[in-house]
XYZ file of C-alpha atoms in Angstrom:
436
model
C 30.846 4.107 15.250
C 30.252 3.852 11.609
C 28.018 1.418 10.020
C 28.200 0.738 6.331
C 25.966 -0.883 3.075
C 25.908 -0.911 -0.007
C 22.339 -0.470 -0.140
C 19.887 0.541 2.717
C 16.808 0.162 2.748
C 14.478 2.348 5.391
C 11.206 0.731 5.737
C 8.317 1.271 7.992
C 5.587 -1.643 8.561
C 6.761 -3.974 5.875
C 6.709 -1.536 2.854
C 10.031 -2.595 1.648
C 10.536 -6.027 2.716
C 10.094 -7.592 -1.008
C 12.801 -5.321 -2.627
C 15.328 -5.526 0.366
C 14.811 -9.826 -0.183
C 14.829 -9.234 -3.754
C 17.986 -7.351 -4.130
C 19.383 -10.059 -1.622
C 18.631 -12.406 -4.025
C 20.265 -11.236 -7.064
C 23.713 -10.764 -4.600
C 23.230 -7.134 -4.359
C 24.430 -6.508 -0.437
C 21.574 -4.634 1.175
C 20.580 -3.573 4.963
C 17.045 -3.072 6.154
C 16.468 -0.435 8.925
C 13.336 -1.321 10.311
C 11.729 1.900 12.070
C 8.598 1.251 12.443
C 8.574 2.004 16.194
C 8.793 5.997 15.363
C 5.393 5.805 13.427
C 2.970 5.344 16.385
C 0.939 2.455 17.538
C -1.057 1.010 15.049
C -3.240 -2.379 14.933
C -2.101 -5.081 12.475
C -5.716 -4.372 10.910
C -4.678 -0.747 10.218
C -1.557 -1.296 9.073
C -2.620 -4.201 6.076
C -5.709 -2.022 4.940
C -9.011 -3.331 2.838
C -7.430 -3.741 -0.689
C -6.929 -7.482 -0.538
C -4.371 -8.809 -3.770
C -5.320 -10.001 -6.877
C -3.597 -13.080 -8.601
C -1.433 -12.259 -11.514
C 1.572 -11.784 -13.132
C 4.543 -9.824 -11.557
C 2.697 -10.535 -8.025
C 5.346 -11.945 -5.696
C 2.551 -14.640 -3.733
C 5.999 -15.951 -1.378
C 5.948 -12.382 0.259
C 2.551 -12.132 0.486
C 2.514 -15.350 3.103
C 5.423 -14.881 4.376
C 3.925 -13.122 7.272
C 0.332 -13.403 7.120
C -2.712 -15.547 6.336
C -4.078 -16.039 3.176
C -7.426 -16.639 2.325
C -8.982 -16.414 -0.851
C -12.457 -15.301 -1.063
C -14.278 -17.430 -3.479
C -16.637 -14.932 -5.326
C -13.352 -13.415 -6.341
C -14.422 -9.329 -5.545
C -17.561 -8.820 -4.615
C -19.322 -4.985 -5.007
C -22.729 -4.859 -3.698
C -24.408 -2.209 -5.514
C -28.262 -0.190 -4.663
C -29.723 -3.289 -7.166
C -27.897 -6.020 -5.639
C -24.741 -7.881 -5.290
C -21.900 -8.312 -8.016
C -19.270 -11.411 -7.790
C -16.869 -11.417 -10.443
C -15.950 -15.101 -10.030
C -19.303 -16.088 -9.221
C -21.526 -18.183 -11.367
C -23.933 -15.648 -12.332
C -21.582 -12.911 -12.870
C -21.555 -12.897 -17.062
C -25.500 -12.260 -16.100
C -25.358 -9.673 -13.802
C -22.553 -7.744 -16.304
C -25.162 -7.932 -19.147
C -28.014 -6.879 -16.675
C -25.786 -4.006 -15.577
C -25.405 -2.892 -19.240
C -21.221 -3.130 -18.838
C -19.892 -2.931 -22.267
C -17.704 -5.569 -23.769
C -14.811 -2.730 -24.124
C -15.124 -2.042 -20.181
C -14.468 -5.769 -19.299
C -11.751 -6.117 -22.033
C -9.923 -3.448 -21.336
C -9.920 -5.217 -17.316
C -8.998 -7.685 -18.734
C -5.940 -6.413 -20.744
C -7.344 -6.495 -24.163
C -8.652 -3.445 -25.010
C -7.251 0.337 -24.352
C -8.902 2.912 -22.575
C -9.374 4.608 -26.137
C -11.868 2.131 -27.089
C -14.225 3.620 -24.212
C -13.653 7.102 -24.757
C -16.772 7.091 -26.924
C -18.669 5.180 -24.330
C -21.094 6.582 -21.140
C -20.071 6.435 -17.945
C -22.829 3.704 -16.850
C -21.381 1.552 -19.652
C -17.620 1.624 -18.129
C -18.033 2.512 -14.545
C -16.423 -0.564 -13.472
C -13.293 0.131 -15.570
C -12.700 3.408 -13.480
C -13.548 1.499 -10.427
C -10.357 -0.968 -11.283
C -8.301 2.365 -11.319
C -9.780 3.675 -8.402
C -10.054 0.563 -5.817
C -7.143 1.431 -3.944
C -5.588 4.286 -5.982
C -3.326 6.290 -4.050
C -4.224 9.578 -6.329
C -7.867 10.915 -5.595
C -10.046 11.675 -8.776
C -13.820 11.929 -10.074
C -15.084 8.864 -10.994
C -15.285 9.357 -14.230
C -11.280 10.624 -14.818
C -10.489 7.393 -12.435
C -8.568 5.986 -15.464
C -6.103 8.779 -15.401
C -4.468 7.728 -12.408
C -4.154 4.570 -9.927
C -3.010 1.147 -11.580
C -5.685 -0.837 -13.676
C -6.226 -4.033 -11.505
C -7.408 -6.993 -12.224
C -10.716 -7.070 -11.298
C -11.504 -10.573 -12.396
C -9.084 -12.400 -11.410
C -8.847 -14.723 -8.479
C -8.688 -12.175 -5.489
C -7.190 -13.010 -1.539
C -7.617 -10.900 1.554
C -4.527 -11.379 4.333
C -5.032 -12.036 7.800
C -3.294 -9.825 9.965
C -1.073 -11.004 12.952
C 0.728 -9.092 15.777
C 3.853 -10.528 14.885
C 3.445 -10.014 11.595
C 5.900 -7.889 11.206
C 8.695 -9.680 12.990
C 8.217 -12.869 11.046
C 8.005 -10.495 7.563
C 11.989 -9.789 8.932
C 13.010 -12.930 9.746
C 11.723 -13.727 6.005
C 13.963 -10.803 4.361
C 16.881 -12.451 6.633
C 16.254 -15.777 5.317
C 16.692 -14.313 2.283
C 20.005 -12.938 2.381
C 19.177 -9.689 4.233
C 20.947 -7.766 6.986
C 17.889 -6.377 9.170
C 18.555 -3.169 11.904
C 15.641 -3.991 14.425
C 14.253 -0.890 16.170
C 15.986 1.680 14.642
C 16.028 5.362 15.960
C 17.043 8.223 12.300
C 18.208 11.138 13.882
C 19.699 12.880 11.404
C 21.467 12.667 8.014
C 24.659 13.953 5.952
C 25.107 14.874 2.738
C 28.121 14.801 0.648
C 29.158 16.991 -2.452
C 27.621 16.449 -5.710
C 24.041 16.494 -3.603
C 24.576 12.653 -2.487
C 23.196 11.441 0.419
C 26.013 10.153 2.593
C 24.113 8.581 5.600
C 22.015 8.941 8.500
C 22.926 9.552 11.884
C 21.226 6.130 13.897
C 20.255 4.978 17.552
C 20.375 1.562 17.623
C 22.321 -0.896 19.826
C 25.513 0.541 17.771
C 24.824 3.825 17.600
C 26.715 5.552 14.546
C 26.958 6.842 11.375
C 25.278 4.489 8.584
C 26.898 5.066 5.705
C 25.587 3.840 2.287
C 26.121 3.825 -1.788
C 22.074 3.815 -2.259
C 18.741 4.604 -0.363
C 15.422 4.017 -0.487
C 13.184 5.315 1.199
C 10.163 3.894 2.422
C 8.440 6.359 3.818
C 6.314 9.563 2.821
C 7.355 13.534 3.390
C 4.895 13.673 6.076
C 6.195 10.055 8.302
C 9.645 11.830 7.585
C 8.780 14.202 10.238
C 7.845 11.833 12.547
C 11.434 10.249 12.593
C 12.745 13.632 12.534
C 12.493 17.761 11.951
C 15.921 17.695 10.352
C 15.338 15.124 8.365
C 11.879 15.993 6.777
C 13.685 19.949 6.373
C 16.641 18.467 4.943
C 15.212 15.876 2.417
C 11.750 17.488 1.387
C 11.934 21.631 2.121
C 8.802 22.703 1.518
C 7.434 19.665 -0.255
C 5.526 18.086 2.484
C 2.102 17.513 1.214
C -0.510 16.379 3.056
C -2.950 13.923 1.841
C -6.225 14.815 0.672
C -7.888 11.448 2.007
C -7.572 8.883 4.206
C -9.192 5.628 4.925
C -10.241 4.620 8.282
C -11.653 1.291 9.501
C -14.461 0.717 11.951
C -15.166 -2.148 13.899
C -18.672 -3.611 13.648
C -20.868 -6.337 15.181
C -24.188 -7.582 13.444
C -26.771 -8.559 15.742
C -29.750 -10.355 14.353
C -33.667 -9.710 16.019
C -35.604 -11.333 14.005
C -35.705 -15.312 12.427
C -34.225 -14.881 9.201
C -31.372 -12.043 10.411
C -29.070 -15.069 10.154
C -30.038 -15.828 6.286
C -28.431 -12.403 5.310
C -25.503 -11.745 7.480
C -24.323 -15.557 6.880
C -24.012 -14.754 3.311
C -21.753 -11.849 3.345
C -18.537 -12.528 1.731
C -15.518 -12.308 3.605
C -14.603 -9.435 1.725
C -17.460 -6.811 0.095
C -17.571 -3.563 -1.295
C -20.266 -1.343 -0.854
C -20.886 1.534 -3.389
C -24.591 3.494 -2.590
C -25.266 5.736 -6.076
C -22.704 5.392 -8.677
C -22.922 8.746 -10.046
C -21.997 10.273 -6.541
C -18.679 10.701 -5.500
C -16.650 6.759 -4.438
C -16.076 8.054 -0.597
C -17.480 8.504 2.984
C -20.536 5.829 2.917
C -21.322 6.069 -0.368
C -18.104 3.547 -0.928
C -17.816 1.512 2.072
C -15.078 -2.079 2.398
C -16.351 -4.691 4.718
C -13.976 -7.538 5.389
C -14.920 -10.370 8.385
C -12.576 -10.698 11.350
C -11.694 -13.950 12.808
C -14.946 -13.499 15.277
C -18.046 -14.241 14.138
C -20.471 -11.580 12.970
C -17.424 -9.483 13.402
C -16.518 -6.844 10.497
C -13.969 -4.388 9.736
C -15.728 -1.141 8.144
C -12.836 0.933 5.776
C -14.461 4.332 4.550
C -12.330 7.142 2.961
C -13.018 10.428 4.472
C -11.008 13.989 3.941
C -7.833 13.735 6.237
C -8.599 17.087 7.132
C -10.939 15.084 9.596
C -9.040 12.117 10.668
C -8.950 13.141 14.331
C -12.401 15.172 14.711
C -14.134 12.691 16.903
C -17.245 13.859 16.837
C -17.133 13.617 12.863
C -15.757 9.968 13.552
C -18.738 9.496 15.683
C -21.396 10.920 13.169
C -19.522 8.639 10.105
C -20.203 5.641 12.227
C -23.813 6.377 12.585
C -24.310 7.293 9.354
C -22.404 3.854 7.910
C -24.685 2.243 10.552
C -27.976 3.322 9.286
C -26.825 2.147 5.361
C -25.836 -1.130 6.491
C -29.184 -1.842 8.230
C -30.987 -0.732 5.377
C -29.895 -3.243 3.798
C -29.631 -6.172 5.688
C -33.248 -6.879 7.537
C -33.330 -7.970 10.979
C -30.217 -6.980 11.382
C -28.880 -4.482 13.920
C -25.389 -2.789 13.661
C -23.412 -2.490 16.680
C -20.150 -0.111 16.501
C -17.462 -1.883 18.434
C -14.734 0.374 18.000
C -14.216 3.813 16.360
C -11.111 4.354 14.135
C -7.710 4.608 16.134
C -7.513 8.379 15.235
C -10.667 8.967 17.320
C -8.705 8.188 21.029
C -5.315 9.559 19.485
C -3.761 12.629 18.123
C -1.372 13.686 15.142
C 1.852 13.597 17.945
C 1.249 10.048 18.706
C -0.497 8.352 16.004
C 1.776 10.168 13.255
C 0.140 10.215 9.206
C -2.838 8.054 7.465
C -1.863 4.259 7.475
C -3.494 4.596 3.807
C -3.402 7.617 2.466
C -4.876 9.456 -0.622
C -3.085 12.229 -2.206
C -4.498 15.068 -4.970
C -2.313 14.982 -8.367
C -0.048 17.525 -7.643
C 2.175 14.985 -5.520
C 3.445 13.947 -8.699
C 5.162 17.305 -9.322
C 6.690 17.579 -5.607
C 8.077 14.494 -5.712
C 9.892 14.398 -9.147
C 10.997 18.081 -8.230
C 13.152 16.272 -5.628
C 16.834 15.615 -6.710
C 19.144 13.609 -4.685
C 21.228 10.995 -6.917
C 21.255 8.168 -4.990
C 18.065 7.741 -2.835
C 15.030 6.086 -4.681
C 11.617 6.994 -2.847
C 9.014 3.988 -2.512
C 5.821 4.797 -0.543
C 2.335 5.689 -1.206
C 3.237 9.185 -2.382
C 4.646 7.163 -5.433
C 3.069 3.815 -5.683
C 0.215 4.100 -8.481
C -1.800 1.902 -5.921
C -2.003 1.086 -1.967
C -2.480 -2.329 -3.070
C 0.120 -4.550 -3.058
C 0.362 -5.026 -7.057
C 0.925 -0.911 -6.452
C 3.705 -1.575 -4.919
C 5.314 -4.470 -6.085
C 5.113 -2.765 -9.963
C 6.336 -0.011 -8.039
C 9.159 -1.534 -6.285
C 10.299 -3.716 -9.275
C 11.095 -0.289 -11.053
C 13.817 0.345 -8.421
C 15.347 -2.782 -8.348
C 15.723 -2.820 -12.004
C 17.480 0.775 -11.554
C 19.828 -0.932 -7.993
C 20.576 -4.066 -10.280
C 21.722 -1.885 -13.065
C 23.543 -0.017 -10.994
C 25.266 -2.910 -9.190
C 26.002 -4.551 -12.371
C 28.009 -1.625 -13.412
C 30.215 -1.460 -10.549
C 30.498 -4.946 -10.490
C 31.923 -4.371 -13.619
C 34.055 -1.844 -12.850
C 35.546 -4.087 -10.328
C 36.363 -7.187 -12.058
C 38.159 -4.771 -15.078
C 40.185 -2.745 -12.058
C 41.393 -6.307 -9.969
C 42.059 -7.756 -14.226
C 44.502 -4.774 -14.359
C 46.039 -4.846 -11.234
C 46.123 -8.178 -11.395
C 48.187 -7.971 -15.219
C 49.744 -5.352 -13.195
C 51.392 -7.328 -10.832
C 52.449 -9.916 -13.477
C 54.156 -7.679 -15.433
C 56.230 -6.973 -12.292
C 57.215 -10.464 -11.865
C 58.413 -11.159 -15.209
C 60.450 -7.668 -15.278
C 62.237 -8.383 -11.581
């Protein structure tokens, strides 16, 4: 049986919900293939990540609770640094800036009106947080100091919301994109795929309750080289070669209980934002527990614990282990009476690469850049975090609004096309008449 689109859409966990809805929107006909079930079993926790959203323009805030929670955290980002905490939307954070020596360049160019040129001249202490807007949730992994070269400059003072994940999260994030216009595939086995001449992709072989043949005009692809292999051998050979590239990092979240001993343990722990960043010694490298996210869970004196750590190590449990310890002994040194109890290790620690598949959030060296642009297929458009600028969600929204301006063009043109061709049949057939 053949199934046709004009536009598919293959998305894993959400990642291209907002474009599918989009294109929807602007009468494009699209078709989501959800196939999440081929990418292992995963936690809503793991699956949202630490990077929270920031409130500005080209943000799409509809999508963003269309599935999930929102809560905004009303420090706006909060870093807690070796000399004390940093809110950027608190009331003493022009104070704690001066104190910290940030230049006026660093928090203009953050906030859009100065260029990175105008720091060039500047030291590293004076701008630190600028490269820290590049690299909170860059999907490129750099020095510190070259953080500006890569990653998407976010918006580090603006109002800033963490989302509360859901197990049915992702079902109500379809039901959304369906609401909106688009046809969602539910559970959706890629077996295989075609080409056709002219090095077009002409569809993928599909298990679903019709299995078939889907046949489309345009794909994206929401998924990276490596989560191709997990729907498929032949599909990662026949799309990517040798291309695959694994990440370089990955982040991983813990799950953490603070305990209190003593009488003022409560004073501390109570004050904890609902979303933190911890970064140890500025001047070492932004990873392990040297850069740690903490975001609260829905139980109390419950935390999630995100660390980036080489993916070379993702399932090494005894490394897991000796992260946890070590992640354990820097939060108690800074919170007194407090004692940290590690509820849960990362998912990769119980699992293995066969079941749990690729990084949920994962952090690539520069030379991804080159692989994927090397890749030539005319009508698929690749959207995941080999490509995003960001794993945040302003990552890929920018990212994502680049492709539907190139699928709306594209439409347009046919559209076109189509109205000139039916025009001149149309005169065609009136010419006809009058001659009979």
């Amino acid at each position: 049986m053949e199934l046709n689109a004009e536009v598919a859409v293959i998305s894993i966990f959400g990642r291209g919900h907002w474009l599918a809805a989009r294109l929807a929107e602007a009468k494009v006909p699209v078709t989501l293939l959800e196939v999440s079930d081929q990418m292992g079993l995963w936690g809503p926790e793991d699956v949202e990540g630490p990077f929270g959203f920031f409130e500005c323009s080209g943000l799409d805030k509809e999508r963003l609770v269309s599935d999930e929670g929102v809560l905004p955290v009303e420090q706006g980002l909060s870093l807690w640094l070796s000399d004390g905490p940093l809110e950027l939307r608190g009331p003493t954070a022009a104070h704690r800036l001066f104190q910290l020596g940030i230049s006026a360049e660093t928090i203009g160019y953050i906030q859009g009106s100065k260029k990175i040129e105008d720091l060039k001249r500047l030291d590293f202490r004076s701008t630190w947080l600028a490269h820290f807007s590049h690299a909170f949730g860059s999907s490129i992994s750099t020095l510190a100091p070259e953080s500006f070269k890569e990653g998407l400059r976010r918006p580090l003072f603006s109002p800033f919301y963490i989302r509360q994940s859901s197990k049915d999260s992702l079902e109500k994030s379809l039901k959304w994109c369906e609401s909106r216009g688009v046809k969602v595939l539910r559970q959706v086995e890629l077996k295989d795929l075609s080409f056709e001449e002219g090095k077009n992709l002409a569809g993928f072989e599909v298990r679903t309750d019709r299995p078939g043949l889907f046949k489309a005009e345009q794909f994206v692809l929401c998924l990276t080289a490596e989560e191709c292999g997990m729907l498929s051998a032949k599909i990662q050979s026949s799309l990517f070669g040798n291309r695959v590239h694994e990440p370089e990092w990955a982040w991983l979240r813990y799950r953490i209980r603070l305990q209190g001993f003593g009488p003022l343990s409560h004073l501390t722990r109570d004050q904890l934002p609902i979303h933190c960043v911890w970064i140890g010694d500025l001047m070492l490298p932004w990873s392990h527990e040297n850069l740690m996210i903490l975001q609260r869970t829905a139980v109390k004196d419950q935390f999630d614990v995100w660390l980036k750590i080489p993916n070379s190590q993702r399932f090494n449990s005894q490394y897991l282990q000796e992260r946890g310890q070590s992640l354990k002994a820097v939060i108690e040194s800074r919170l007194p009476e407090n004692e940290v109890l590690i509820l849960d290790l990362p998912e990769e620690s119980r699992s293995t690469f066969e079941k749990s598949g690729p990084a949920r959030h994962p952090v690539f060296s520069r030379a991804i850049r080159l692989l994927r642009k090397s890749l030539h297929i005319k009508n698929l458009s690749l959207d995941s975090p080999e490509d995003w600028p960001s794993l945040s969600w302003e990552g890929q929204f920018e990212y994502q609004n680049r492709i539907f301006e190139d699928l709306k063009s594209w439409w347009d043109k046919k559209e076109e096309l189509r109205l000139k061709r039916e025009a001149k049949e149309a005169a065609k057939r009136k010419n006809q008449g009058v001659e009979k």
